[in-house]
PDB file of N, CA and C in Angstrom:
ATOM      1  N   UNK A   1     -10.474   4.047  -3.254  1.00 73.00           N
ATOM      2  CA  UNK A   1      -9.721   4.661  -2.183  1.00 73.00           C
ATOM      3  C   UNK A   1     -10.554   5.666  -1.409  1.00 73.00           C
ATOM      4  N   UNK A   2     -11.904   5.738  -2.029  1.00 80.00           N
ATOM      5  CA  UNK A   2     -12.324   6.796  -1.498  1.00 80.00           C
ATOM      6  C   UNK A   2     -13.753   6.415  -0.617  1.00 80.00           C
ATOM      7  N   UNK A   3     -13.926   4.864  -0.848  1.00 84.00           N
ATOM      8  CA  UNK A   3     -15.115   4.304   0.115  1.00 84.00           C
ATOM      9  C   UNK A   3     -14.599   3.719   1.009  1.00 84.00           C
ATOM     10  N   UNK A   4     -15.234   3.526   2.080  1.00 85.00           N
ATOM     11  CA  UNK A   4     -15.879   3.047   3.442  1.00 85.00           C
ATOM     12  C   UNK A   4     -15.590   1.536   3.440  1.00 85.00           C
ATOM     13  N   UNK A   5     -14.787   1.095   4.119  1.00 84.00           N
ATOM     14  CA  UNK A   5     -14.339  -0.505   3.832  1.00 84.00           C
ATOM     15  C   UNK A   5     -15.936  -1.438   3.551  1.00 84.00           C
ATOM     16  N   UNK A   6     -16.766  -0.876   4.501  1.00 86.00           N
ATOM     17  CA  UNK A   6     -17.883  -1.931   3.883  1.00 86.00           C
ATOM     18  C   UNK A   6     -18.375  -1.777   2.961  1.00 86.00           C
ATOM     19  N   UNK A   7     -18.364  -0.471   2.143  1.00 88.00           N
ATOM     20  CA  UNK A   7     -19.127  -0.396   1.186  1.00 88.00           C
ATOM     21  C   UNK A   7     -18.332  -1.133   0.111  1.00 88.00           C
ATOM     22  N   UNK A   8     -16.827  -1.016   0.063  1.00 85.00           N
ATOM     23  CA  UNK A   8     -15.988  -2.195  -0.947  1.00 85.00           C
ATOM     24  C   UNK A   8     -16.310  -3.718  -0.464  1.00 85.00           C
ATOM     25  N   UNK A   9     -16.682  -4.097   0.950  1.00 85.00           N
ATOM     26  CA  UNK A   9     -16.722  -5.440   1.022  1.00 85.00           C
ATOM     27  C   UNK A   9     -17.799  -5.953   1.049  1.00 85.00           C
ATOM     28  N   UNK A  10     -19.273  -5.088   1.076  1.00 89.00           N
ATOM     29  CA  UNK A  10     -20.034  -5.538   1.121  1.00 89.00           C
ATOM     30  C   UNK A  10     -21.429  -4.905   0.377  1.00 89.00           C
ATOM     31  N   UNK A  11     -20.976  -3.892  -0.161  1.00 90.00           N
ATOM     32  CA  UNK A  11     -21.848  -3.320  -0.856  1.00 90.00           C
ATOM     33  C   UNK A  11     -22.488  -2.326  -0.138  1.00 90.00           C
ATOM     34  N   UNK A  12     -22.347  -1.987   1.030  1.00 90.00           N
ATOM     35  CA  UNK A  12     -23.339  -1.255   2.322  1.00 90.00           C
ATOM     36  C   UNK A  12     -23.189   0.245   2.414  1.00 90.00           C
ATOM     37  N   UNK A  13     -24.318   1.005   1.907  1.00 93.00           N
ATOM     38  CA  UNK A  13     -24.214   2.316   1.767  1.00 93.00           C
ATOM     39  C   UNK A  13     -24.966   2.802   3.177  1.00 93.00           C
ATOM     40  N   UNK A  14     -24.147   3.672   3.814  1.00 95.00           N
ATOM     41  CA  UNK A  14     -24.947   3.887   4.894  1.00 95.00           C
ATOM     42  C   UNK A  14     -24.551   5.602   5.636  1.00 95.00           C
ATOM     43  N   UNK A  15     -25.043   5.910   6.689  1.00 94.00           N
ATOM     44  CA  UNK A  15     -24.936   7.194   6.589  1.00 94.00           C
ATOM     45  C   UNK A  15     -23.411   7.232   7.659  1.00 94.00           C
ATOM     46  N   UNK A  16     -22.989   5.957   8.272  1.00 90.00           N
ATOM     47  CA  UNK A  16     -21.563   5.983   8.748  1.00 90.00           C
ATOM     48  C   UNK A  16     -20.393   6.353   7.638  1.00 90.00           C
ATOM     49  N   UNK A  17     -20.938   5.554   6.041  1.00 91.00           N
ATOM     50  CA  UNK A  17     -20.242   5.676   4.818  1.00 91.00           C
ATOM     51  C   UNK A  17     -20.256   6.795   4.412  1.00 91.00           C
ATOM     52  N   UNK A  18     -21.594   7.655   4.233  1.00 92.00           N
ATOM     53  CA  UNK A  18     -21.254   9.126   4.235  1.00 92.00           C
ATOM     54  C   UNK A  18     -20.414  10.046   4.902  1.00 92.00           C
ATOM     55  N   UNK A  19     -20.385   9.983   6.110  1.00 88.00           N
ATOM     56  CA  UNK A  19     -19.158   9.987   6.909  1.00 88.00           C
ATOM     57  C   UNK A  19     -18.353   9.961   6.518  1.00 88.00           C
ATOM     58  N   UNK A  20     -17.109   8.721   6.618  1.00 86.00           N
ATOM     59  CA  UNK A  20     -16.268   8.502   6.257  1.00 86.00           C
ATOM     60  C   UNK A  20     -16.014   9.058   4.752  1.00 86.00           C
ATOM     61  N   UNK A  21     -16.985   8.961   4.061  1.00 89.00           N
ATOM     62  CA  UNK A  21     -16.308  10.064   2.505  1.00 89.00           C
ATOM     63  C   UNK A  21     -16.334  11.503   3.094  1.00 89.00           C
ATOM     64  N   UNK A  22     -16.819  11.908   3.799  1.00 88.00           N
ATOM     65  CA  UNK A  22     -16.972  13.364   4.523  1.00 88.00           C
ATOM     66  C   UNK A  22     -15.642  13.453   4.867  1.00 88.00           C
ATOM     67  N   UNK A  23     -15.038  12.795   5.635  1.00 84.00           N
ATOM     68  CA  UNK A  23     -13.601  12.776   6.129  1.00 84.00           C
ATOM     69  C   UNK A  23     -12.784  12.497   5.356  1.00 84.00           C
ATOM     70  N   UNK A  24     -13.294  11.643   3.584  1.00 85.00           N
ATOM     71  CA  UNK A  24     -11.989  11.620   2.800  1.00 85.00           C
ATOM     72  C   UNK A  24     -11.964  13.296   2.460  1.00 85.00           C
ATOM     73  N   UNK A  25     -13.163  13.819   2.036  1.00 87.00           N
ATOM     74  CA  UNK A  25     -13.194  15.292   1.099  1.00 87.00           C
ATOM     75  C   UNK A  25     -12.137  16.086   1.992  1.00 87.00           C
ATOM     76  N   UNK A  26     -12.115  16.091   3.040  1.00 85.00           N
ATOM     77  CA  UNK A  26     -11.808  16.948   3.829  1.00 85.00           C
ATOM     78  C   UNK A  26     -10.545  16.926   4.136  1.00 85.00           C
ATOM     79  N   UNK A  27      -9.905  15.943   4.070  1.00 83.00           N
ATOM     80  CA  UNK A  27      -8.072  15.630   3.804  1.00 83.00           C
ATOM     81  C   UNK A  27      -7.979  15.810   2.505  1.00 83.00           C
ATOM     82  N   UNK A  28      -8.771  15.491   1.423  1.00 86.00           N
ATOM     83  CA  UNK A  28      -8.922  16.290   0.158  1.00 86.00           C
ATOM     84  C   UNK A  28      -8.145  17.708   0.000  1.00 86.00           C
ATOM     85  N   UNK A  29      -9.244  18.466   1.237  1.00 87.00           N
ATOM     86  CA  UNK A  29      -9.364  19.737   0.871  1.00 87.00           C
ATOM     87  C   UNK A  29      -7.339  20.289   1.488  1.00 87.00           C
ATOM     88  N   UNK A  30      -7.394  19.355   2.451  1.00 84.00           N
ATOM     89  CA  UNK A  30      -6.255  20.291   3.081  1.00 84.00           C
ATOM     90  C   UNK A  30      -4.813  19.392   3.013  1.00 84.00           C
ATOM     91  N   UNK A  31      -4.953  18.439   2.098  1.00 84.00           N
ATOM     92  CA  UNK A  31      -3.921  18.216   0.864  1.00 84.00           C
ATOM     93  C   UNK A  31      -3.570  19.087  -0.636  1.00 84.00           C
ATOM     94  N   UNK A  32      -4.474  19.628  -0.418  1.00 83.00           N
ATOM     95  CA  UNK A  32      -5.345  20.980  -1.687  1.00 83.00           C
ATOM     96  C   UNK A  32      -5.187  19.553  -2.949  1.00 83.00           C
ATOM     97  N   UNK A  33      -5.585  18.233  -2.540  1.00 80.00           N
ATOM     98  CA  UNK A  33      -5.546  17.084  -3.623  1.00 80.00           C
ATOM     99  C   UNK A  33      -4.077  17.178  -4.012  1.00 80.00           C
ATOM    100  N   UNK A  34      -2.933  17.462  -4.207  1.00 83.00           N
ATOM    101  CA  UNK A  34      -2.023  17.094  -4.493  1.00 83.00           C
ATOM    102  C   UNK A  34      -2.037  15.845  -4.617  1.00 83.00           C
ATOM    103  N   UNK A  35      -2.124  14.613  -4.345  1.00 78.00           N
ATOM    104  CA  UNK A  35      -2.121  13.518  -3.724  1.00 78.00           C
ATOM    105  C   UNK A  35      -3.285  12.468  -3.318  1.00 78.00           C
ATOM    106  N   UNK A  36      -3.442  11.122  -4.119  1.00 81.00           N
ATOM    107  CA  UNK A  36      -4.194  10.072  -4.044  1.00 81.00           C
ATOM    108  C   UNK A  36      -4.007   9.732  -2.543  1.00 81.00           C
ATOM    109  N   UNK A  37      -5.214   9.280  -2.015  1.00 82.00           N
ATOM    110  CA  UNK A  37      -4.968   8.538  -0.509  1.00 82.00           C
ATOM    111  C   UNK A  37      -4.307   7.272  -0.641  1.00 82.00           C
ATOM    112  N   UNK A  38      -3.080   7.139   0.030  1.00 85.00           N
ATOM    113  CA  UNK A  38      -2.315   6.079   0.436  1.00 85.00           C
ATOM    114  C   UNK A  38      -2.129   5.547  -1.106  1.00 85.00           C
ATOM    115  N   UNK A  39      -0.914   6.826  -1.879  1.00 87.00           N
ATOM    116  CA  UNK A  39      -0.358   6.449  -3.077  1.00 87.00           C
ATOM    117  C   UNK A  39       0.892   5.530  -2.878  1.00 87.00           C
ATOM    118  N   UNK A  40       0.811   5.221  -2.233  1.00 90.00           N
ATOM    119  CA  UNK A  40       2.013   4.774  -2.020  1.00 90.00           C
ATOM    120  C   UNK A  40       1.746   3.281  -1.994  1.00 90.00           C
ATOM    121  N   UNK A  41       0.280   2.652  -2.320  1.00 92.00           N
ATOM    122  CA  UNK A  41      -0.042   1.773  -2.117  1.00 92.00           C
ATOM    123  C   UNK A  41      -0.760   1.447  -3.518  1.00 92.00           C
ATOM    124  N   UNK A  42      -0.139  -0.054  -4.467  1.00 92.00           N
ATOM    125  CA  UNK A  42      -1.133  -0.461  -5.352  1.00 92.00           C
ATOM    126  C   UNK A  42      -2.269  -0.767  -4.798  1.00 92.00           C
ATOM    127  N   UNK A  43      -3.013  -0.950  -5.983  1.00 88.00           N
ATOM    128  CA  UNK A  43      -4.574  -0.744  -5.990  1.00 88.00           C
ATOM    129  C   UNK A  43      -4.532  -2.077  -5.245  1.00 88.00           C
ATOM    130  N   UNK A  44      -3.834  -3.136  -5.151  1.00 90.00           N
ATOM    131  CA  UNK A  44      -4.253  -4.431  -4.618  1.00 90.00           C
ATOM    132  C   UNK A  44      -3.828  -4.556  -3.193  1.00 90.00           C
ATOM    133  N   UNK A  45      -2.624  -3.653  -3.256  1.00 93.00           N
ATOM    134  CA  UNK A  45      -2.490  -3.504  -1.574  1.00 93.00           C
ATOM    135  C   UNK A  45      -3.516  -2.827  -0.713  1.00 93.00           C
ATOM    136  N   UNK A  46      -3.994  -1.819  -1.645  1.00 88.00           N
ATOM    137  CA  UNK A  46      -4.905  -0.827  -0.824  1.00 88.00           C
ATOM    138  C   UNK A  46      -6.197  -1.608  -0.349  1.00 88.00           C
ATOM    139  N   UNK A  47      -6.940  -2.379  -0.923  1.00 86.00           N
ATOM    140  CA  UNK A  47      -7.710  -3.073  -1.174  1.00 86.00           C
ATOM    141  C   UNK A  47      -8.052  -4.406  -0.212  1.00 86.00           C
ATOM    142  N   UNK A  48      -6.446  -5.225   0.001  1.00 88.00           N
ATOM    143  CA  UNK A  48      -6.417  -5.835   0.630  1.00 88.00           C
ATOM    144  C   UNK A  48      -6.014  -5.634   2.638  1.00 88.00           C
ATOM    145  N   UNK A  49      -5.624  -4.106   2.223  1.00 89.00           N
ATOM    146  CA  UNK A  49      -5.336  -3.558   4.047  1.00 89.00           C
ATOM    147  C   UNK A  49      -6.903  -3.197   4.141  1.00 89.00           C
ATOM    148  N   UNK A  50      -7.472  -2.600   3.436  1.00 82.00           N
ATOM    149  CA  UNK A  50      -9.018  -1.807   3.433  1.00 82.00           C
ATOM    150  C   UNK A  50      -9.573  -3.258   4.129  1.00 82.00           C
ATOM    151  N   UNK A  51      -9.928  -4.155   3.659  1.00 81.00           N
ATOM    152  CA  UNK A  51     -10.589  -5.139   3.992  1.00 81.00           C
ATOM    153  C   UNK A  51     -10.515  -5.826   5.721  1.00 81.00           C
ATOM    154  N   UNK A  52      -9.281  -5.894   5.632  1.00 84.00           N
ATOM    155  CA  UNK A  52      -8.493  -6.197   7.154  1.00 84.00           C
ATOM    156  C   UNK A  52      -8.567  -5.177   7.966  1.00 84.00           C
ATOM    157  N   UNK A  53      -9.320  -3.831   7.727  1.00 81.00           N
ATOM    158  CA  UNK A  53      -9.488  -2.440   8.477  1.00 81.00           C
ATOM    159  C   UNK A  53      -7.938  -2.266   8.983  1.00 81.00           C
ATOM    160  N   UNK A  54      -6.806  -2.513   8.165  1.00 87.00           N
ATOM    161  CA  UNK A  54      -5.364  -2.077   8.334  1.00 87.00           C
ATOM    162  C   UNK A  54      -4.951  -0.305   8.240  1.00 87.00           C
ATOM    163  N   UNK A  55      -5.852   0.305   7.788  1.00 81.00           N
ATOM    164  CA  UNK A  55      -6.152   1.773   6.919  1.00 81.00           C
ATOM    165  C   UNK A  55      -6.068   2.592   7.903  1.00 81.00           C
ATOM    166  N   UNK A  56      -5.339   3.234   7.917  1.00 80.00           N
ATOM    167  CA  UNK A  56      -4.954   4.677   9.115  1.00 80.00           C
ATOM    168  C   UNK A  56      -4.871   5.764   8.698  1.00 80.00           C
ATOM    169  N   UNK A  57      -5.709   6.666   8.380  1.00 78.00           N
ATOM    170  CA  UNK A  57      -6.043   8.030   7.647  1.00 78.00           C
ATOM    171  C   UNK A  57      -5.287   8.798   8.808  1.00 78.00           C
ATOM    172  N   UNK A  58      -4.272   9.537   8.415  1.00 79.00           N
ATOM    173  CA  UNK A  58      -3.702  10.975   8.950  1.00 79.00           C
ATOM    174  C   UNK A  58      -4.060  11.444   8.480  1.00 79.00           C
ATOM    175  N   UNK A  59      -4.081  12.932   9.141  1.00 78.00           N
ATOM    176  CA  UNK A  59      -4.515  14.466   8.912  1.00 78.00           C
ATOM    177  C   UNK A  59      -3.775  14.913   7.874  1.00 78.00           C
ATOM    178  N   UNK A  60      -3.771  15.825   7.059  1.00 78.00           N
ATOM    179  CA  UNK A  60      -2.043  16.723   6.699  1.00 78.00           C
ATOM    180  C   UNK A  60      -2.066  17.776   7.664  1.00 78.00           C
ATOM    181  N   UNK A  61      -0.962  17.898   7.478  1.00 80.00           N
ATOM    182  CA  UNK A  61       0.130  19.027   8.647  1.00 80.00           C
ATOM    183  C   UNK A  61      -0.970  19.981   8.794  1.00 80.00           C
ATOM    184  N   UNK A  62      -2.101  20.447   8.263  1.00 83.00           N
ATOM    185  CA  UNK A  62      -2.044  22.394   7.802  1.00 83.00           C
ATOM    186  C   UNK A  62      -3.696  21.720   8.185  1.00 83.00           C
ATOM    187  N   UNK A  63      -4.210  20.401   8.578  1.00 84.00           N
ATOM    188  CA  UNK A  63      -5.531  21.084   9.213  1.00 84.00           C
ATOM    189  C   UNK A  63      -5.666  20.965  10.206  1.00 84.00           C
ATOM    190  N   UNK A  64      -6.555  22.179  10.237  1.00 88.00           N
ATOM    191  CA  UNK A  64      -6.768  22.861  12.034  1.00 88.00           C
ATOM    192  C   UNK A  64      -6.755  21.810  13.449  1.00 88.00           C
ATOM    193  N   UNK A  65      -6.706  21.942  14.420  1.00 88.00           N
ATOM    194  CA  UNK A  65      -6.386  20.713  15.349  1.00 88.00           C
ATOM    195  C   UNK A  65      -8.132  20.562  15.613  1.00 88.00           C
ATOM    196  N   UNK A  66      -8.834  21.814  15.992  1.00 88.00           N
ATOM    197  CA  UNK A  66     -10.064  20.699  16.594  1.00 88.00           C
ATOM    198  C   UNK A  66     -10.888  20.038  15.449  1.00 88.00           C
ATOM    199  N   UNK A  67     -10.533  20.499  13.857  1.00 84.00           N
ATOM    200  CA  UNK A  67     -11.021  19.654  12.788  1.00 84.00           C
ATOM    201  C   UNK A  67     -10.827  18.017  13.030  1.00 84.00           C
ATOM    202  N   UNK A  68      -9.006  18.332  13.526  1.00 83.00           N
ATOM    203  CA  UNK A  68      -8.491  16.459  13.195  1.00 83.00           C
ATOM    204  C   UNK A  68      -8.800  16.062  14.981  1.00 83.00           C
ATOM    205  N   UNK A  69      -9.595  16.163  15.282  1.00 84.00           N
ATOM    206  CA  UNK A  69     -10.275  16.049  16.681  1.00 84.00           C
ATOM    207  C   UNK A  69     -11.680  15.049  15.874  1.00 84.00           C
ATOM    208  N   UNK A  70     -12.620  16.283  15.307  1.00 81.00           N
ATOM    209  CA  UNK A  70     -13.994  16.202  14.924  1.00 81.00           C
ATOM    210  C   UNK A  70     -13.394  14.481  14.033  1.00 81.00           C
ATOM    211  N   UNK A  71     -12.375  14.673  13.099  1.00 76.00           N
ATOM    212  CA  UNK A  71     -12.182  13.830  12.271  1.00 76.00           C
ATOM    213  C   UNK A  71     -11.876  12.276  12.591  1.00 76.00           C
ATOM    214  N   UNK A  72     -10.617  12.476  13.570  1.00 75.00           N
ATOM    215  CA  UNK A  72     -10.919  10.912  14.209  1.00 75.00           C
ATOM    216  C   UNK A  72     -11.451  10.443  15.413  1.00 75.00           C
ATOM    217  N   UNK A  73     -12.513  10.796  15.451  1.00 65.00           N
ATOM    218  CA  UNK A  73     -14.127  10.266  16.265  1.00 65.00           C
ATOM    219  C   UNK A  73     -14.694   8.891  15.595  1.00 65.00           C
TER     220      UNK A  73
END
């Protein structure tokens, strides 16, 4: 839940993938982790939207606006 769709579909570590874990930590941080990304989803659903780039990361409520600016770039 916490990699870069290509790196689950294709093995591809790259510095876009760093990224994108940059942007999981960071809904991390201002979920204060309460909460798995897209729990609401078995591991096979998650897996199979990830692949189809179905995956729509929201902000939570409480981070700053020009963060969730920087974030979905």
């Amino acid at each position: 839940r916490w990699l870069a769709p290509e790196c689950i579909q294709e093995d591809e570590y790259t510095t876009k993938s760093d990224i994108f874990a940059y942007g999981v930590l960071v809904w991390e941080l201002f979920t204060q982790a309460t909460k798995l990304p897209f729990e609401d989803l078995t591991n096979e659903e998650f897996l199979r939207k990830n692949q189809n780039y179905e995956i729509d990361w929201e902000c939570a409520a409480n981070t700053p606006e020009d963060l969730q600016e920087i974030l979905e770039l």
